[in-house]
Amino acid sequence: MGIEPKKREGFSSGLAVFFATLGSAVGLGNIWKFPYLTGEYGGGAFLLVYLVCILFVGLPIMFGEFYIGRKTRKNAIGALSQLKPGSAWKYIGTMGVAASYLIMFFYSCVAGWVYFYLFKALLGDFAGITMETAKSQFGDAIIGPLSPILWQVIVMTVVAVVLAAGVKHGIEKMTKTLMPLLFVLIIICDIRALTLPGAGEGLNFLFQVDFSKLSAAAILTALGLAFFKLSLGVGTMMTYSSYFTEDNNLFATGAKVALSDTVVSLLAGIAIFPTVFSFGMEPGAGPGLLFMTIPLVFSQMPLGNILLVAFFFLTSIAATTAMLSLVEVPVAYFSEEWGMSRKKAAIGSAVGIAMIGILATLSVDKNSILGGYTFFGRGFFDWFDYISSNILLPINGLLTSLLIGYCIKRKDLELEFSNHGALNIKVIMPLFYFIIRYVSPFLLIVVFLNAIGVFKF
Ligand code: PFF
């Protein structure tokens, strides 16, 4: 069995809990994935399906993970072993840790590009760029090979240093300072975007619902995005909630985090799409949307370079605070179950991630060094993303909903969610229990069966 830690750290207040958890949810998902997927899958209709996934699948599973973490006060694998000793449920934790690694391999790569773009914006490198130079700058940035590896290593170093400082002095301090700043910066970018001529067209694109554009692939993608966005199925929310205060209202925290996270995604969409339309660009530009379109259009506006610095700074904040929560999963596991010091666990995890993450970095583009190595049409980078977001996270979510809905006594759930009777959960509890037992698993199974071709809708 695991080795007991001397004294377990935790967050110091409700506000710290909120900002740390939001710091995990808000990340490249909001600013990079959400806009480009919404662009690719046709705007408003995709957004609507995504919101349904958040409400009926993501949020209830987040509550479930909160229950497991705070009840056991352990890392993801230790928590499940304690909750259901000797059972196979612990593999939810193991699968979560595996998924967290897959995500980190490609996430650290994209975070490296963001740091690099912030650096370039600070140097004023984007002045006077054209479509061609934006494309070639992005190509150079991602193909490298030295520069993207270097920036990936810088990202992992920052993350390791913060995590080694601990839960309170590292994660809590960082997220409490940076998350409010992120909000301010994104609102500045929004004000600029909304005052551009033709901004309405971009808003239309984001909010107009046209169901004819919805495909089965879009629905699976929206579901995967909901998991990725709320950091679910990875053990992250279990690990973070193991640091929550005793008196934290789990339902309220989950709802506030999911709502704020969705607001940040929308604010990012509002900063990006009006700008894209105003300059006559293509909204479905794929993963490059953030890195080609944004520098191109921002650099053509008054005060553009300052806005670019603000934009890439806020994106670096988002990427870093999300990485902290991802890497905390193995750090908590190794320090609690293997008796390693936090410092060693943080450095070891960061080195391991950087080493394998380089595979993703070197396979991003067909012109990358490993670009020629594809399996069934995907390179390492795309496989890491696809397997984690579209397969492991939803499977883990399904298992979590079954565990909470069918294998934990309702009384135990009520005790934990009501903080042993201190909170009134008379209305929310039955609703939550119904959704996690019937609605979430049903939706997950339908989307899966459809994705693997058992039936088509
Ligand atoms: N929620 C993060 C984002 O949207 O960028 C990504 C993420 C962080 C996924 C932590 C999973 C995780 F455990």
Tab-separated table of C-alpha atoms in Angstrom, residues 152-406:
chain	number	residue	atom	x	y	z
A	152	GLN	CA	8.587	23.207	-24.540
A	153	VAL	CA	11.442	22.677	-22.082
A	154	ILE	CA	10.978	26.244	-20.774
A	155	VAL	CA	7.256	25.559	-20.172
A	156	MET	CA	8.036	22.353	-18.279
A	157	THR	CA	10.672	24.133	-16.192
A	158	VAL	CA	8.212	26.857	-15.138
A	159	VAL	CA	5.610	24.219	-14.243
A	160	ALA	CA	8.099	22.109	-12.269
A	161	VAL	CA	9.331	25.129	-10.288
A	162	VAL	CA	5.789	26.178	-9.302
A	163	LEU	CA	4.735	22.635	-8.388
A	164	ALA	CA	7.886	22.023	-6.349
A	165	ALA	CA	6.927	25.080	-4.264
A	166	GLY	CA	3.838	23.184	-3.111
A	167	VAL	CA	0.051	23.366	-3.214
A	168	LYS	CA	-0.278	26.583	-1.183
A	169	HIS	CA	2.894	28.404	-2.098
A	170	GLY	CA	2.967	27.219	-5.696
A	171	ILE	CA	-0.434	26.428	-7.235
A	172	GLU	CA	-2.583	28.627	-4.982
A	173	LYS	CA	-0.348	31.684	-5.172
A	174	MET	CA	0.031	31.486	-8.961
A	175	THR	CA	-3.634	30.961	-9.773
A	176	LYS	CA	-4.914	33.580	-7.327
A	177	THR	CA	-2.700	36.236	-8.857
A	178	LEU	CA	-2.992	35.331	-12.506
A	179	MET	CA	-6.621	34.308	-13.060
A	180	PRO	CA	-8.081	37.780	-12.318
A	181	LEU	CA	-5.454	39.282	-14.622
A	182	LEU	CA	-6.510	36.885	-17.371
A	183	PHE	CA	-10.087	38.179	-17.139
A	184	VAL	CA	-8.964	41.798	-17.414
A	185	LEU	CA	-6.783	41.076	-20.445
A	186	ILE	CA	-9.435	39.108	-22.306
A	187	ILE	CA	-12.004	41.865	-21.765
A	188	ILE	CA	-9.597	44.434	-23.198
A	189	CYS	CA	-9.195	42.235	-26.299
A	190	ASP	CA	-12.990	41.866	-26.530
A	191	ILE	CA	-13.616	45.597	-26.408
A	192	ARG	CA	-11.185	46.073	-29.274
A	193	ALA	CA	-12.720	43.230	-31.302
A	194	LEU	CA	-16.280	44.454	-30.824
A	195	THR	CA	-15.479	47.966	-31.939
A	196	LEU	CA	-14.121	46.809	-35.300
A	197	PRO	CA	-16.212	47.387	-38.419
A	198	GLY	CA	-18.020	44.178	-39.401
A	199	ALA	CA	-17.807	42.680	-35.919
A	200	GLY	CA	-21.478	41.637	-36.124
A	201	GLU	CA	-20.733	39.019	-38.758
A	202	GLY	CA	-18.328	37.272	-36.406
A	203	LEU	CA	-20.885	37.315	-33.611
A	204	ASN	CA	-23.461	35.899	-35.986
A	205	PHE	CA	-21.140	33.077	-36.855
A	206	LEU	CA	-20.577	32.244	-33.197
A	207	PHE	CA	-24.179	32.481	-32.070
A	208	GLN	CA	-26.326	31.602	-35.091
A	209	VAL	CA	-27.666	28.066	-34.777
A	210	ASP	CA	-27.802	26.080	-38.018
A	211	PHE	CA	-28.447	22.408	-37.310
A	212	SER	CA	-27.782	21.366	-40.880
A	213	LYS	CA	-24.096	21.824	-40.089
A	214	LEU	CA	-24.140	19.295	-37.250
A	215	SER	CA	-22.585	15.906	-37.957
A	216	ALA	CA	-21.976	12.871	-35.729
A	217	ALA	CA	-18.279	13.767	-35.686
A	218	ALA	CA	-19.222	17.240	-34.450
A	219	ILE	CA	-21.215	15.755	-31.572
A	220	LEU	CA	-18.390	13.431	-30.485
A	221	THR	CA	-16.003	16.351	-30.723
A	222	ALA	CA	-18.276	18.576	-28.608
A	223	LEU	CA	-18.440	15.843	-25.975
A	224	GLY	CA	-14.657	15.362	-25.980
A	225	LEU	CA	-14.214	19.123	-25.758
A	226	ALA	CA	-16.523	19.318	-22.730
A	227	PHE	CA	-14.329	16.766	-20.910
A	228	PHE	CA	-11.123	18.426	-21.990
A	229	LYS	CA	-12.409	21.853	-21.025
A	230	LEU	CA	-13.485	20.893	-17.518
A	231	SER	CA	-10.319	18.793	-17.025
A	232	LEU	CA	-12.366	15.638	-16.478
A	233	GLY	CA	-11.476	11.972	-16.787
A	234	VAL	CA	-7.828	12.675	-16.030
A	235	GLY	CA	-7.756	12.579	-12.251
A	236	THR	CA	-7.093	16.326	-12.144
A	237	MET	CA	-10.342	17.321	-10.502
A	238	MET	CA	-10.018	14.404	-8.062
A	239	THR	CA	-6.518	15.518	-7.132
A	240	TYR	CA	-7.435	19.210	-6.775
A	241	SER	CA	-10.565	18.487	-4.772
A	242	SER	CA	-8.468	16.440	-2.356
A	243	TYR	CA	-6.998	19.840	-1.393
A	244	PHE	CA	-10.399	21.595	-1.000
A	245	THR	CA	-11.381	23.030	2.375
A	246	GLU	CA	-13.734	20.976	4.584
A	247	ASP	CA	-16.493	23.590	4.392
A	248	ASN	CA	-16.368	24.078	0.618
A	249	ASN	CA	-19.727	23.805	-1.131
A	250	LEU	CA	-18.862	21.283	-3.859
A	251	PHE	CA	-21.988	21.873	-5.941
A	252	ALA	CA	-21.497	25.643	-5.871
A	253	THR	CA	-17.791	25.424	-6.717
A	254	GLY	CA	-18.447	23.103	-9.665
A	255	ALA	CA	-21.238	25.304	-11.015
A	256	LYS	CA	-19.187	28.503	-10.656
A	257	VAL	CA	-16.160	26.953	-12.326
A	258	ALA	CA	-18.140	25.486	-15.254
A	259	LEU	CA	-19.975	28.775	-15.769
A	260	SER	CA	-16.854	30.955	-15.573
A	261	ASP	CA	-14.980	28.590	-17.857
A	262	THR	CA	-17.741	28.772	-20.454
A	263	VAL	CA	-17.757	32.559	-20.159
A	264	VAL	CA	-14.001	32.612	-20.843
A	265	SER	CA	-14.497	30.409	-23.937
A	266	LEU	CA	-17.201	32.752	-25.196
A	267	LEU	CA	-15.073	35.806	-24.448
A	268	ALA	CA	-12.230	34.190	-26.397
A	269	GLY	CA	-14.635	33.470	-29.270
A	270	ILE	CA	-15.818	37.091	-29.118
A	271	ALA	CA	-12.224	38.324	-29.259
A	272	ILE	CA	-11.378	36.069	-32.186
A	273	PHE	CA	-14.344	35.716	-34.593
A	274	PRO	CA	-15.319	39.381	-35.060
A	275	THR	CA	-11.662	40.092	-35.704
A	276	VAL	CA	-11.391	37.238	-38.180
A	277	PHE	CA	-14.488	38.341	-40.098
A	278	SER	CA	-13.610	41.991	-39.970
A	279	PHE	CA	-10.385	41.198	-41.821
A	280	GLY	CA	-12.030	38.767	-44.233
A	281	MET	CA	-10.228	35.681	-42.918
A	282	GLU	CA	-11.326	32.044	-42.846
A	283	PRO	CA	-12.951	30.995	-39.498
A	284	GLY	CA	-12.294	27.286	-40.059
A	285	ALA	CA	-8.518	27.712	-40.249
A	286	GLY	CA	-7.896	24.836	-37.818
A	287	PRO	CA	-5.248	24.741	-35.101
A	288	GLY	CA	-3.368	27.610	-36.740
A	289	LEU	CA	-6.292	30.023	-36.157
A	290	LEU	CA	-4.700	31.348	-32.980
A	291	PHE	CA	-1.177	31.562	-34.318
A	292	MET	CA	-1.652	32.882	-37.839
A	293	THR	CA	-4.884	34.800	-37.846
A	294	ILE	CA	-4.459	36.622	-34.551
A	295	PRO	CA	-0.998	38.114	-35.203
A	296	LEU	CA	-2.079	39.014	-38.718
A	297	VAL	CA	-5.200	40.905	-37.768
A	298	PHE	CA	-4.014	42.406	-34.485
A	299	SER	CA	-0.893	43.780	-36.112
A	300	GLN	CA	-3.061	45.736	-38.548
A	301	MET	CA	-4.978	47.585	-35.840
A	302	PRO	CA	-4.045	50.680	-33.899
A	303	LEU	CA	-2.248	49.628	-30.690
A	304	GLY	CA	-2.064	46.172	-32.265
A	305	ASN	CA	1.269	45.153	-30.837
A	306	ILE	CA	0.241	45.990	-27.275
A	307	LEU	CA	-2.909	43.931	-27.807
A	308	LEU	CA	-0.865	41.069	-29.173
A	309	VAL	CA	1.345	41.075	-26.094
A	310	ALA	CA	-1.782	41.143	-23.894
A	311	PHE	CA	-3.364	38.336	-25.895
A	312	PHE	CA	-0.395	35.991	-25.838
A	313	PHE	CA	0.298	36.831	-22.210
A	314	LEU	CA	-3.223	35.821	-21.208
A	315	THR	CA	-2.920	32.673	-23.308
A	316	SER	CA	0.379	31.813	-21.565
A	317	ILE	CA	-1.312	32.277	-18.186
A	318	ALA	CA	-4.149	29.987	-19.217
A	319	ALA	CA	-1.783	27.343	-20.583
A	320	THR	CA	0.477	27.425	-17.520
A	321	THR	CA	-2.233	27.172	-14.869
A	322	ALA	CA	-3.843	24.261	-16.758
A	323	MET	CA	-0.460	22.518	-17.070
A	324	LEU	CA	0.023	22.897	-13.318
A	325	SER	CA	-3.117	20.865	-12.691
A	326	LEU	CA	-2.178	18.219	-15.251
A	327	VAL	CA	1.297	17.669	-13.856
A	328	GLU	CA	-0.045	17.751	-10.285
A	329	VAL	CA	-1.747	14.387	-11.019
A	330	PRO	CA	1.544	12.411	-11.239
A	331	VAL	CA	3.285	14.678	-8.700
A	332	ALA	CA	0.633	13.896	-6.061
A	333	TYR	CA	0.705	10.223	-7.018
A	334	PHE	CA	4.484	9.815	-6.859
A	335	SER	CA	4.901	11.849	-3.695
A	336	GLU	CA	2.090	10.093	-1.821
A	337	GLU	CA	2.280	6.539	-3.076
A	338	TRP	CA	6.008	6.255	-3.720
A	339	GLY	CA	7.161	8.472	-0.860
A	340	MET	CA	9.096	10.835	-3.174
A	341	SER	CA	9.626	14.470	-2.186
A	342	ARG	CA	7.435	16.926	-4.117
A	343	LYS	CA	10.539	18.447	-5.612
A	344	LYS	CA	11.778	15.139	-7.002
A	345	ALA	CA	8.315	14.163	-8.214
A	346	ALA	CA	7.881	17.550	-9.966
A	347	ILE	CA	11.287	17.470	-11.644
A	348	GLY	CA	10.967	13.788	-12.608
A	349	SER	CA	7.497	14.263	-14.102
A	350	ALA	CA	8.542	17.385	-16.009
A	351	VAL	CA	11.611	15.676	-17.479
A	352	GLY	CA	9.577	12.602	-18.504
A	353	ILE	CA	6.880	14.717	-20.130
A	354	ALA	CA	9.370	16.904	-21.977
A	355	MET	CA	11.204	13.825	-23.291
A	356	ILE	CA	8.183	12.103	-24.765
A	357	GLY	CA	6.468	15.395	-25.566
A	358	ILE	CA	9.286	16.028	-28.031
A	359	LEU	CA	7.783	13.235	-30.158
A	360	ALA	CA	4.614	15.310	-30.448
A	361	THR	CA	6.601	18.458	-31.158
A	362	LEU	CA	8.573	16.790	-33.918
A	363	SER	CA	5.519	15.321	-35.619
A	364	VAL	CA	3.209	18.320	-35.754
A	365	ASP	CA	3.527	19.100	-39.417
A	366	LYS	CA	4.193	16.969	-42.466
A	367	ASN	CA	7.479	18.850	-42.852
A	368	SER	CA	8.550	18.152	-39.249
A	369	ILE	CA	11.389	15.686	-38.650
A	370	LEU	CA	8.951	12.935	-37.643
A	371	GLY	CA	6.187	14.292	-39.870
A	372	GLY	CA	6.464	11.274	-42.176
A	373	TYR	CA	5.563	8.829	-39.404
A	374	THR	CA	1.821	8.488	-39.523
A	375	PHE	CA	-0.336	5.608	-38.374
A	376	PHE	CA	-3.813	5.383	-39.875
A	377	GLY	CA	-3.452	8.915	-41.126
A	378	ARG	CA	-2.391	10.546	-37.842
A	379	GLY	CA	1.018	11.483	-36.450
A	380	PHE	CA	2.039	11.316	-32.768
A	381	PHE	CA	0.656	14.767	-31.974
A	382	ASP	CA	-2.777	14.025	-33.396
A	383	TRP	CA	-2.937	10.551	-31.862
A	384	PHE	CA	-2.103	11.864	-28.381
A	385	ASP	CA	-4.907	14.416	-28.743
A	386	TYR	CA	-7.443	12.044	-30.329
A	387	ILE	CA	-6.943	9.095	-27.945
A	388	SER	CA	-7.092	11.271	-24.849
A	389	SER	CA	-9.906	13.716	-25.704
A	390	ASN	CA	-12.184	11.514	-27.785
A	391	ILE	CA	-11.626	8.099	-26.190
A	392	LEU	CA	-10.006	7.952	-22.747
A	393	LEU	CA	-11.647	11.006	-21.187
A	394	PRO	CA	-15.222	10.065	-22.129
A	395	ILE	CA	-14.671	6.360	-21.167
A	396	ASN	CA	-13.285	7.435	-17.827
A	397	GLY	CA	-16.214	9.823	-17.443
A	398	LEU	CA	-18.661	7.004	-18.139
A	399	LEU	CA	-16.992	4.797	-15.527
A	400	THR	CA	-17.007	7.654	-13.007
A	401	SER	CA	-20.720	8.258	-13.548
A	402	LEU	CA	-21.439	4.531	-13.081
A	403	LEU	CA	-19.304	4.381	-9.940
A	404	ILE	CA	-21.018	7.399	-8.381
A	405	GLY	CA	-24.502	6.547	-9.634
A	406	TYR	CA	-24.578	2.855	-8.810
